[in-house]
Short mmCIF file of C-alpha atoms in Angstrom, two decimals:
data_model
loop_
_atom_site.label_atom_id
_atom_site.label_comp_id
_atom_site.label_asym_id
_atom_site.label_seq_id
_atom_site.Cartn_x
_atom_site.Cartn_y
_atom_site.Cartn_z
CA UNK A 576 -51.56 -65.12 -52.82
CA UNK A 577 -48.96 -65.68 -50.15
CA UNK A 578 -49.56 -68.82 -47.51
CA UNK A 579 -49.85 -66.40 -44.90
CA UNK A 580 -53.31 -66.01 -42.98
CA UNK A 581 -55.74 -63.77 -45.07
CA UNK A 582 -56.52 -62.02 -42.15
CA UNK A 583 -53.47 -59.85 -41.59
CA UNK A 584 -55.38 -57.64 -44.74
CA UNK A 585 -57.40 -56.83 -41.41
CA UNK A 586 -54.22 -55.85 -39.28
CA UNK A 587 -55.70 -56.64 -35.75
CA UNK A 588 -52.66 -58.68 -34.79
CA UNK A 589 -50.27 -56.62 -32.73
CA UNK A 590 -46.83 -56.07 -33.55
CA UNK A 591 -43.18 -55.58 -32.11
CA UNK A 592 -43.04 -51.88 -32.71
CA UNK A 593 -46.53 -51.61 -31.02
CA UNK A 594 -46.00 -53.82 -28.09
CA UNK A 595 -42.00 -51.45 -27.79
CA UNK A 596 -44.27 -48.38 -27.96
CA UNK A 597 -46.85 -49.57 -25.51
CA UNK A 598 -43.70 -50.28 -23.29
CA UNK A 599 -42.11 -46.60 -23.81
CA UNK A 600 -45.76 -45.15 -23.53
CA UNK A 601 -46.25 -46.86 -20.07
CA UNK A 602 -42.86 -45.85 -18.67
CA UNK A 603 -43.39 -42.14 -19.30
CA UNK A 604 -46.62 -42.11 -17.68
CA UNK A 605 -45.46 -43.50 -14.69
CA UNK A 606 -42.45 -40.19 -14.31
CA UNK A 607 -45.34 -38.03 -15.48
CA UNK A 608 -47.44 -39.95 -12.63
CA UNK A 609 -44.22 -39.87 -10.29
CA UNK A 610 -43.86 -36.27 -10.67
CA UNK A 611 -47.73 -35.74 -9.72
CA UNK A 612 -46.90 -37.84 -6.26
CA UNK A 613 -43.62 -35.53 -5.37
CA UNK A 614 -45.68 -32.82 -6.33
CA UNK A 615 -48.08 -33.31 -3.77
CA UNK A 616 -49.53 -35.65 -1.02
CA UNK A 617 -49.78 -39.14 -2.36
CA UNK A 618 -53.60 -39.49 -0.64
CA UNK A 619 -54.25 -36.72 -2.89
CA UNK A 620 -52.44 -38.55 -6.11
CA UNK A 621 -54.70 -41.34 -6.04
CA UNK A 622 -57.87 -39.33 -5.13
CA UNK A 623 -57.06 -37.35 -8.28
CA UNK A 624 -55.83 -40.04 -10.52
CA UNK A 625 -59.21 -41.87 -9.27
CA UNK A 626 -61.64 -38.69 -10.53
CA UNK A 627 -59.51 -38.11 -13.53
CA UNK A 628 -60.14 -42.24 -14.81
CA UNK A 629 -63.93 -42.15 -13.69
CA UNK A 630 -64.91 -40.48 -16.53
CA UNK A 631 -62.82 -42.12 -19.16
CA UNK A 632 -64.89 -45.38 -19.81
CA UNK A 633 -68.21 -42.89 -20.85
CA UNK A 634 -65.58 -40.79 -22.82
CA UNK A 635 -64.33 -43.55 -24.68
CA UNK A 636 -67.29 -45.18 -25.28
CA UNK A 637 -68.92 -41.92 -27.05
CA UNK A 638 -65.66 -41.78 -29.17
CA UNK A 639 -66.19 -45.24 -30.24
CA UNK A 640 -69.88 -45.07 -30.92
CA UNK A 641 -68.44 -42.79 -34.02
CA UNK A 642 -66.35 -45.23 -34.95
CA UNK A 643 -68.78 -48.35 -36.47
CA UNK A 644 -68.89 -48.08 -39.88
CA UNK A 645 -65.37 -49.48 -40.48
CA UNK A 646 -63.97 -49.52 -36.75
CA UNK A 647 -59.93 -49.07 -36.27
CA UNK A 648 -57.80 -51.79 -35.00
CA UNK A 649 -58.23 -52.08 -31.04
CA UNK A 650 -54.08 -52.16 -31.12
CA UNK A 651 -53.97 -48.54 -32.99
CA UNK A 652 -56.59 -46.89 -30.67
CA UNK A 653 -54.67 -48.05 -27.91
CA UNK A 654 -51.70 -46.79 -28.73
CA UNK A 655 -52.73 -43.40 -29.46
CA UNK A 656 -54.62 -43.46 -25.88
CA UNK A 657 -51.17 -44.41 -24.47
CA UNK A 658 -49.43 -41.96 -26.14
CA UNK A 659 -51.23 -38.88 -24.96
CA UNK A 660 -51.18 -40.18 -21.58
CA UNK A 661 -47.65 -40.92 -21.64
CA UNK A 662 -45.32 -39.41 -23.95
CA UNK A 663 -47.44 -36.37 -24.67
CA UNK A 664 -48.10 -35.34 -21.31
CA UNK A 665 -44.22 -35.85 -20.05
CA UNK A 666 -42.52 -33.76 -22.85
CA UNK A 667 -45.20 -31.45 -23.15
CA UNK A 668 -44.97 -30.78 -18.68
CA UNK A 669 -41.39 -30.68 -19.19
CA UNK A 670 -41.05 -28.21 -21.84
CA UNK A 671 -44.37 -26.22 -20.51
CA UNK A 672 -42.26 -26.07 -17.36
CA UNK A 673 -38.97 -24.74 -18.68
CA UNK A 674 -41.22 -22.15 -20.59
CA UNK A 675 -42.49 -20.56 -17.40
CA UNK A 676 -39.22 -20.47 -15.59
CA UNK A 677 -37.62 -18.68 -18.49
CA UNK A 678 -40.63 -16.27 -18.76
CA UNK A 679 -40.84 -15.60 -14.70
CA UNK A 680 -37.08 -15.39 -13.92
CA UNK A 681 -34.96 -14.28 -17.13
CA UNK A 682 -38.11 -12.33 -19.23
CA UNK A 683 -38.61 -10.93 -15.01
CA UNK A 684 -42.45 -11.16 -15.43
CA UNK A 685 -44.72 -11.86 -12.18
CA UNK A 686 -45.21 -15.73 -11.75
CA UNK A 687 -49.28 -15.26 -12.50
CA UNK A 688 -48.38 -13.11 -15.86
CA UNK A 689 -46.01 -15.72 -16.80
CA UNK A 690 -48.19 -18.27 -16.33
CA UNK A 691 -50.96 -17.12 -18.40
CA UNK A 692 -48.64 -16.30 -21.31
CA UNK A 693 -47.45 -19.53 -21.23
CA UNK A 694 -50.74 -21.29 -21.15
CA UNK A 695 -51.95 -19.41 -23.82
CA UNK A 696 -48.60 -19.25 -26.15
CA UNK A 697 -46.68 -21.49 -24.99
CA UNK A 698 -48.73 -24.61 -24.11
CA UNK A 699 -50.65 -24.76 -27.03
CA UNK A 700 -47.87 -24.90 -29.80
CA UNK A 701 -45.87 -27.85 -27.45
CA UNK A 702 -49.08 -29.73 -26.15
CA UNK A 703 -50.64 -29.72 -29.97
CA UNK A 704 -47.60 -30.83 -31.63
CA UNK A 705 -46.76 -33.49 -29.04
CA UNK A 706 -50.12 -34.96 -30.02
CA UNK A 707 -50.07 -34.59 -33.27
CA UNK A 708 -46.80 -36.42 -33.72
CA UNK A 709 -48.76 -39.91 -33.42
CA UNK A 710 -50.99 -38.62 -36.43
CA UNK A 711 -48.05 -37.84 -38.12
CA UNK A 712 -46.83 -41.40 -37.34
CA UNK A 713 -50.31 -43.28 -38.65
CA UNK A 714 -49.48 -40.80 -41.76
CA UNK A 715 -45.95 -42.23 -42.23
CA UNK A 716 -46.56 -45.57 -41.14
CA UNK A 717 -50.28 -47.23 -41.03
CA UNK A 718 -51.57 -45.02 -44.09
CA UNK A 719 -53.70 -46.98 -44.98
CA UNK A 720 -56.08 -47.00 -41.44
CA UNK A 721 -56.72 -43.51 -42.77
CA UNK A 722 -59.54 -43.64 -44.95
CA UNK A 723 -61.01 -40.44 -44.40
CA UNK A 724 -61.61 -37.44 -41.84
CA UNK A 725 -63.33 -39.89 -39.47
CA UNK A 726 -60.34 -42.10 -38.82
CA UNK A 727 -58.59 -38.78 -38.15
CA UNK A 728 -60.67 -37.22 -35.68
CA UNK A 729 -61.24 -40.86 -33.99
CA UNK A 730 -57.55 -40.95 -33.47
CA UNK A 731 -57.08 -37.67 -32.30
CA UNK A 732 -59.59 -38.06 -29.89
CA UNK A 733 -58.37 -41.08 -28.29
CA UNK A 734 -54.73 -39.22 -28.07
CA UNK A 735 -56.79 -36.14 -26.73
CA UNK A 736 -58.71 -38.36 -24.07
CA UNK A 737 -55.58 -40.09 -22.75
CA UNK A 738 -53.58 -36.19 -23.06
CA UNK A 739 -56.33 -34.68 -20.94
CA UNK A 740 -56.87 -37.87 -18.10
CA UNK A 741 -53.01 -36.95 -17.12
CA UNK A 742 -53.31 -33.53 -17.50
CA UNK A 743 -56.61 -33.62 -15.04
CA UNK A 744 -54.27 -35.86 -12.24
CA UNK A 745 -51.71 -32.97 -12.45
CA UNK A 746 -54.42 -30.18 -11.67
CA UNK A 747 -56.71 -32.15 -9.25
CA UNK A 748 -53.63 -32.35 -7.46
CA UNK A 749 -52.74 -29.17 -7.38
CA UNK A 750 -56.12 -27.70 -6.85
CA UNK A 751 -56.22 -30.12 -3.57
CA UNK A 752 -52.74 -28.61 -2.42
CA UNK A 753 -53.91 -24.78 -2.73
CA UNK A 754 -57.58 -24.52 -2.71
CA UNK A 755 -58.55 -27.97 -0.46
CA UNK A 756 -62.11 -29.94 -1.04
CA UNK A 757 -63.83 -26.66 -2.46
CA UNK A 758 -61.26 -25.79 -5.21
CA UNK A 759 -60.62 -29.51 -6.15
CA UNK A 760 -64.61 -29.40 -6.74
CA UNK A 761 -64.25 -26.41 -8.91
CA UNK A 762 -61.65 -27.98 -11.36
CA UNK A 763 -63.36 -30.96 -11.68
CA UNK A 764 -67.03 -29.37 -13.20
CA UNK A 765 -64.29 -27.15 -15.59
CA UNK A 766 -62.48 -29.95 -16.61
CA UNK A 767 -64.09 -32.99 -16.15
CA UNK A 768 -67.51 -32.21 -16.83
CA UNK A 769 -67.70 -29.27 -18.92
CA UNK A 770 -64.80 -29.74 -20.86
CA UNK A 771 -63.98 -33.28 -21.28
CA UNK A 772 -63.41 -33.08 -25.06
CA UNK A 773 -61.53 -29.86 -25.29
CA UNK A 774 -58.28 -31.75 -26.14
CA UNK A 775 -59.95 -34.15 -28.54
CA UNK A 776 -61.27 -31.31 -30.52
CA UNK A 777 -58.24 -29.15 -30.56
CA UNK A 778 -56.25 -31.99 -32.25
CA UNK A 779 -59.21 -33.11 -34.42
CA UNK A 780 -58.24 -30.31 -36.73
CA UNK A 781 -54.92 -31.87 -37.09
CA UNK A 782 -56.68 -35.15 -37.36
CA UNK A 783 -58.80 -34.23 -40.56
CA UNK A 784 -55.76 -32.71 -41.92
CA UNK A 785 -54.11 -35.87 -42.03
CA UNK A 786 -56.40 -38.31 -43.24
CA UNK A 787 -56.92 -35.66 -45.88
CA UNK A 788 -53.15 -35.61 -46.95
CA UNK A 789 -53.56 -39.60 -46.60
CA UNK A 790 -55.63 -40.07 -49.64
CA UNK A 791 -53.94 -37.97 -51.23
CA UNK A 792 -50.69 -37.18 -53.34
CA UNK A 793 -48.43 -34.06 -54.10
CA UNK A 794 -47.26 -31.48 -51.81
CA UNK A 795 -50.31 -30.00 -51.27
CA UNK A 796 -50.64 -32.00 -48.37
CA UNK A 797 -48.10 -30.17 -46.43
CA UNK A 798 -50.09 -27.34 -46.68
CA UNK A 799 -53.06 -29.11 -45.50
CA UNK A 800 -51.48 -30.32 -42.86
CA UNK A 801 -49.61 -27.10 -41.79
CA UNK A 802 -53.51 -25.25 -41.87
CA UNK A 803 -54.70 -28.26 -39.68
CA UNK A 804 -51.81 -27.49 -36.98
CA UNK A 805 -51.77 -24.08 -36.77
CA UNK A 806 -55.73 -23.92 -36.46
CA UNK A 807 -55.42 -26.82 -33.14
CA UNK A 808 -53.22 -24.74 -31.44
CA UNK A 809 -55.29 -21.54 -32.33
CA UNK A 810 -58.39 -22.84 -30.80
CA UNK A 811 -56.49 -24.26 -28.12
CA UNK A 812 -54.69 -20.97 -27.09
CA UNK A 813 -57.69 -19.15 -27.87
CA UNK A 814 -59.53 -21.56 -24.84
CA UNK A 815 -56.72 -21.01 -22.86
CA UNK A 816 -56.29 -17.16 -23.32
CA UNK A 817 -59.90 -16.76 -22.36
CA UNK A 818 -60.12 -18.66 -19.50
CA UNK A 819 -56.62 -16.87 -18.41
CA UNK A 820 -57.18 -13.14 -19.13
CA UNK A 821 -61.21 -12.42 -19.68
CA UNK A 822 -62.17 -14.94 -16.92
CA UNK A 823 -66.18 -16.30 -16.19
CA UNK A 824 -67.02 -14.35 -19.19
CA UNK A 825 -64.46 -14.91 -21.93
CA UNK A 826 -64.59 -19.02 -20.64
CA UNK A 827 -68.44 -18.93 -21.60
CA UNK A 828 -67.60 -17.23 -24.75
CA UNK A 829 -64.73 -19.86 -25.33
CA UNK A 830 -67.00 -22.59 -24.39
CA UNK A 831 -69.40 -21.89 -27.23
CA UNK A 832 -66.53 -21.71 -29.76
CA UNK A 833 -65.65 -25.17 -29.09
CA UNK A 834 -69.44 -26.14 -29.31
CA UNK A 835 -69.72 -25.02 -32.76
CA UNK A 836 -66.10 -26.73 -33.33
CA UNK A 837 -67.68 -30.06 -31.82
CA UNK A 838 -71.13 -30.04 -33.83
CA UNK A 839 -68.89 -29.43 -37.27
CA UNK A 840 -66.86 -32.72 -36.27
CA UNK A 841 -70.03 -34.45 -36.14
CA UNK A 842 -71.21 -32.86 -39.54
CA UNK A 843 -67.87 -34.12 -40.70
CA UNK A 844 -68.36 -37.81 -39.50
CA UNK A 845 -72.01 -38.15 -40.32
CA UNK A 846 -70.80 -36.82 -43.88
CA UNK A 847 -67.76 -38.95 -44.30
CA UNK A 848 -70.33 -41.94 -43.26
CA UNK A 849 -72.39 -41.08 -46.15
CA UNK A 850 -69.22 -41.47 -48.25
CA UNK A 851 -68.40 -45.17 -46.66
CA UNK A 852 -72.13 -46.22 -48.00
CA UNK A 853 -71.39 -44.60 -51.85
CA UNK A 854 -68.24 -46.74 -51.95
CA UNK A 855 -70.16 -49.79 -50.68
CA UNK A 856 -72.70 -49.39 -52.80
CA UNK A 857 -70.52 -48.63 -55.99
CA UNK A 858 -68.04 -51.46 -55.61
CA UNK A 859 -69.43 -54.22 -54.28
CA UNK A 860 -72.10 -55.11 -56.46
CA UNK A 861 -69.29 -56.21 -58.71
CA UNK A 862 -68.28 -58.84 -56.89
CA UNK A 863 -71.83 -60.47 -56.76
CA UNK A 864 -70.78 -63.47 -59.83
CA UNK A 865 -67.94 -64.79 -57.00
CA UNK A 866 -70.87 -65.56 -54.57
CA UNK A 867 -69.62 -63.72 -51.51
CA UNK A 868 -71.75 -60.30 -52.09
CA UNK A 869 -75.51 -60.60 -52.94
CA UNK A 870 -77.79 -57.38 -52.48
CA UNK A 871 -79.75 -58.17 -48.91
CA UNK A 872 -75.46 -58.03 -48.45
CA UNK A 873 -75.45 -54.85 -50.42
CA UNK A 874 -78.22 -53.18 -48.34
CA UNK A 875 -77.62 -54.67 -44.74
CA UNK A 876 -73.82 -52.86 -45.08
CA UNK A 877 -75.37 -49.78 -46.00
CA UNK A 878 -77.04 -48.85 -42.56
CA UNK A 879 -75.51 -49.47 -39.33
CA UNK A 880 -79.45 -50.63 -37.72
CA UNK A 881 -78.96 -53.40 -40.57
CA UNK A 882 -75.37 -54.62 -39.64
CA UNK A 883 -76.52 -54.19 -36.11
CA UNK A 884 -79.47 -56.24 -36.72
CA UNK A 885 -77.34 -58.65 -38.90
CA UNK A 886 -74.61 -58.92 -35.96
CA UNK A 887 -77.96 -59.95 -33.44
CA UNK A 888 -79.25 -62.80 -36.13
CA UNK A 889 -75.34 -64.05 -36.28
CA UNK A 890 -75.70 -64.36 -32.51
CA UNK A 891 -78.74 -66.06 -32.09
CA UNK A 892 -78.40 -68.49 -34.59
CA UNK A 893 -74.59 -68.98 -34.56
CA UNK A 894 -73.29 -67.61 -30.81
CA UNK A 895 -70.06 -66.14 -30.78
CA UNK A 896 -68.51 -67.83 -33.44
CA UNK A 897 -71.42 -66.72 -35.46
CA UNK A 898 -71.27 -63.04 -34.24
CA UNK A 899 -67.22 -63.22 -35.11
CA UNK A 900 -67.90 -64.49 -38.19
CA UNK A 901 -70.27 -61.88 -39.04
CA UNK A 902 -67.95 -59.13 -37.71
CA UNK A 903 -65.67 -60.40 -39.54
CA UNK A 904 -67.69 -59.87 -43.20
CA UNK A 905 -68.47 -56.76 -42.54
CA UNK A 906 -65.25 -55.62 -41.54
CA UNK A 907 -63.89 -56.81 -44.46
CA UNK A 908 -66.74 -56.02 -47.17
CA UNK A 909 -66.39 -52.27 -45.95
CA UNK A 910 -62.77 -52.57 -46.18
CA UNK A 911 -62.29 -54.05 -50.00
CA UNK A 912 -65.13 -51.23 -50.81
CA UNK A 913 -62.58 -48.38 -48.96
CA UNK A 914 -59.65 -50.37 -50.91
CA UNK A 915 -61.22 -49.71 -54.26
CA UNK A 916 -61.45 -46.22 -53.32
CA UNK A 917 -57.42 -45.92 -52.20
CA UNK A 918 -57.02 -47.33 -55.90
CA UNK A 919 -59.06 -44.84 -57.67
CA UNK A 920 -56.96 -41.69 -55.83
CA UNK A 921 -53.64 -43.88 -56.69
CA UNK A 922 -52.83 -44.06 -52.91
CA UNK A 923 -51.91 -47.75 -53.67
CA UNK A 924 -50.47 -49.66 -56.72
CA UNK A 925 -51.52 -52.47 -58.56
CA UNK A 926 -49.72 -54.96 -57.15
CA UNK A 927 -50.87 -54.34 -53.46
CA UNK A 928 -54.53 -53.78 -54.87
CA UNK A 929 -54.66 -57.15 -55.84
CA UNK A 930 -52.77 -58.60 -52.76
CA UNK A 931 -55.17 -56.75 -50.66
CA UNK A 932 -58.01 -57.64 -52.32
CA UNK A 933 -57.36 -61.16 -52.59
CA UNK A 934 -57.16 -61.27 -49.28
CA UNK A 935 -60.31 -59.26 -48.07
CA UNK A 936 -61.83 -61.92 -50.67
CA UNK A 937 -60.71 -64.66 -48.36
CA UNK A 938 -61.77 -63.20 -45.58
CA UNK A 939 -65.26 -62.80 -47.05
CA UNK A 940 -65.46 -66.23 -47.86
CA UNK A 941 -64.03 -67.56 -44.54
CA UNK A 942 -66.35 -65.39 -42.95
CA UNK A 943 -69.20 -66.67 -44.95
CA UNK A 944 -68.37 -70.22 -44.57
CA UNK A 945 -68.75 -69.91 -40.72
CA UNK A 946 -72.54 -67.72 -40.93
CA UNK A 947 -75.41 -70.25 -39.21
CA UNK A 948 -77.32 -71.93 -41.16
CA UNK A 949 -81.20 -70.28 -39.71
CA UNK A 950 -83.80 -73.22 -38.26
CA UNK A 951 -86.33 -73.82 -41.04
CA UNK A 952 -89.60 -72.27 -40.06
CA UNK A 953 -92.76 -74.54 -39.05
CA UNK A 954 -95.83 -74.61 -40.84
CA UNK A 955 -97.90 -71.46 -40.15
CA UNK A 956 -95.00 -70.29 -38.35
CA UNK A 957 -92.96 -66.59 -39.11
CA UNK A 958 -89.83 -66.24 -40.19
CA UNK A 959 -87.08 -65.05 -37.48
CA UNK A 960 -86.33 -61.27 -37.87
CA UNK A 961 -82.93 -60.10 -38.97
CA UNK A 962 -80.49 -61.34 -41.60
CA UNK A 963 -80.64 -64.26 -43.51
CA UNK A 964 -78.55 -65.52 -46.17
CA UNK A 965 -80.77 -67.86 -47.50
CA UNK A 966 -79.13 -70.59 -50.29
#
């Protein structure tokens, strides 16, 4: 095993390509931002940049909840926020705007025509793709954060969150500019409150694509992929062609479409959590003759009220040191049980099996090392609820 910490196995530390693409992230959403201020008054900029953020802190936080079986590096969810806030939303309201000027002045279609065939032809195949990209990019270049459909959709949906808070500045602005107070109102129930995870769920298609073709080998997975793309911007143009040409009606009907596309994501999670407990509770019994995996272990990884309640004993008998050190185990038990499983689909060789593994080990142990030791209980007295590692 190399000298180096054990804990890069967990990849939380950020790196020099992430802190560059934070950096090109950030600049583009300040033009996109700039754009929004020429565009309009800059009193109404910052009242719409101020009702597009309010929301985001519930929206991210109900993303997340999904996300704590095996959660994703902070520095990966961050990007992809950043990226659909930044990147996505510049190229995709620079190209989206060339599209309607060459529909409305060389096609010579009326500038409300034009601007529904756009939105629902256009906008979908350059807004989808633009967010897909940074799937494509985990794909190519953090594989191995994919371990199934969850990590896909979780991913997706923070690039879909940070897509749609820009994309709300733009229209809050513009609904101020034509329609004053009353229309601004309007736009914000539509797309604040009754559509907040329209984006997410288009590009959660793409999402579960990927992490499919990530545990996964042979060319299949372009296919996979490909089916995953074209349905995103599918449901995305058919939300937008609804709400463009049918109108109260056809956005109800579109509304319930992405319903049913939102309770099979959750099927899909709540599923693909079932999946994270098999592997835990295939693999790591093994390990019980090194010490670092006994069954209480076994059994308190299985359900997320036991790690919770294991996280609360860490606390109360160790403080924060104890509740890293617990985070820390079960972070890395899930992980070496999700490495076994890369190995048996031959996502990974030997070589970085065992590197890997060595290292989640290490972790493990570290991890252990630092648990409290729990107050012996007086005579007569109960034992404290929650974990305990006993001996």
């Amino acid at each position: 095993m190399a000298s180096r910490d054990p804990r890069w196995v967990l990849r939380e530390r950020p790196s020099v390509a992430l802190i560059a693409g934070l950096v090109l992230t950030g600049l583009c959403g300040l033009v996109s931002f700039s754009f929004d201020v020429l565009n309009g008054d800059p009193v109404y900029f910052f009242i719409a940049l101020g009702l597009a953020l309010a929301p985001v802190p519930v929206l991210l936080a109900a993303v997340l909840a999904l996300d704590r079986m095996e959660p994703e590096p902070r520095s990966n969810l961050i990007f992809a926020f950043a990226w659909g806030a930044g990147v996505a939303v510049l190229v995709a309201g620079v190209i989206n705007s060339f599209n309607l000027f060459y529909i409305e002045n060389t096609v010579r279609l009326g500038y409300d025509y034009a601007r529904n065939l756009a939105a629902t032809f256009g906008a979908p195949v350059v807004e989808e793709t633009m967010k897909g990209l940074v799937l494509l990019g985990l794909l190519r270049f953090k594989r191995a954060e994919l371990d199934g459909p969850t990590d896909g959709i979780i991913y997706a949906s923070m690039v879909g969150l940070g897509f749609a808070m820009s994309e709300n500045v733009s229209y809050y602005v513009a609904a101020l500019d034509d329609l004053g107070a009353q229309g601004l109102a309007v736009t914000v129930v539509l797309r604040g409150i009754l559509s907040p995870f329209a984006h997410p769920l288009f590009t959660s298609m793409i999402g579960v694509a990927v992490a499919y073709a990530a545990q996964r080998q042979g060319s299949m997975r372009i296919f996979v992929i490909a089916a995953g793309w074209i349905g995103a911007m599918a449901l995305h143009g058919i939300w937008n062609g609804f709400a463009s040409y049918v109108g109260l009606g056809g956005l109800v009907v579109a509304y319930l479409l992405l319903m049913i596309v939102l309770f099979v994501m959750i099927w899909i999670i709540f599923r693909d959590r079932k999946r994270i407990v098999g592997l835990i509770q295939s693999y790591l019994p093994a390990y019980r003759p090194t010490g670092l995996v006994a069954q209480y272990d076994v059994n308190m990884l299985s359900s997320l009220p036991g790690r919770r309640q294991a996280r609360q004993w860490a606390r109360t008998h160790g403080g924060r040191g104890g509740l890293r050190a617990m985070n820390d185990y079960q972070l890395a038990a899930t992980e070496l049980g999700l490495l076994h499983e890369r190995a048996r689909r031959g996502v990974i060789d030997e070589s970085t099996f065992d590197e890997e593994q060595q290292a989640l080990l290490e972790c493990m142990a570290g991890a252990r090392a630092q648990f409290p030791v729990p107050q012996p209980v007086p005579p007569g007295g109960e034992a404290s609820p929650g974990y305990r590692p006993g001996p």
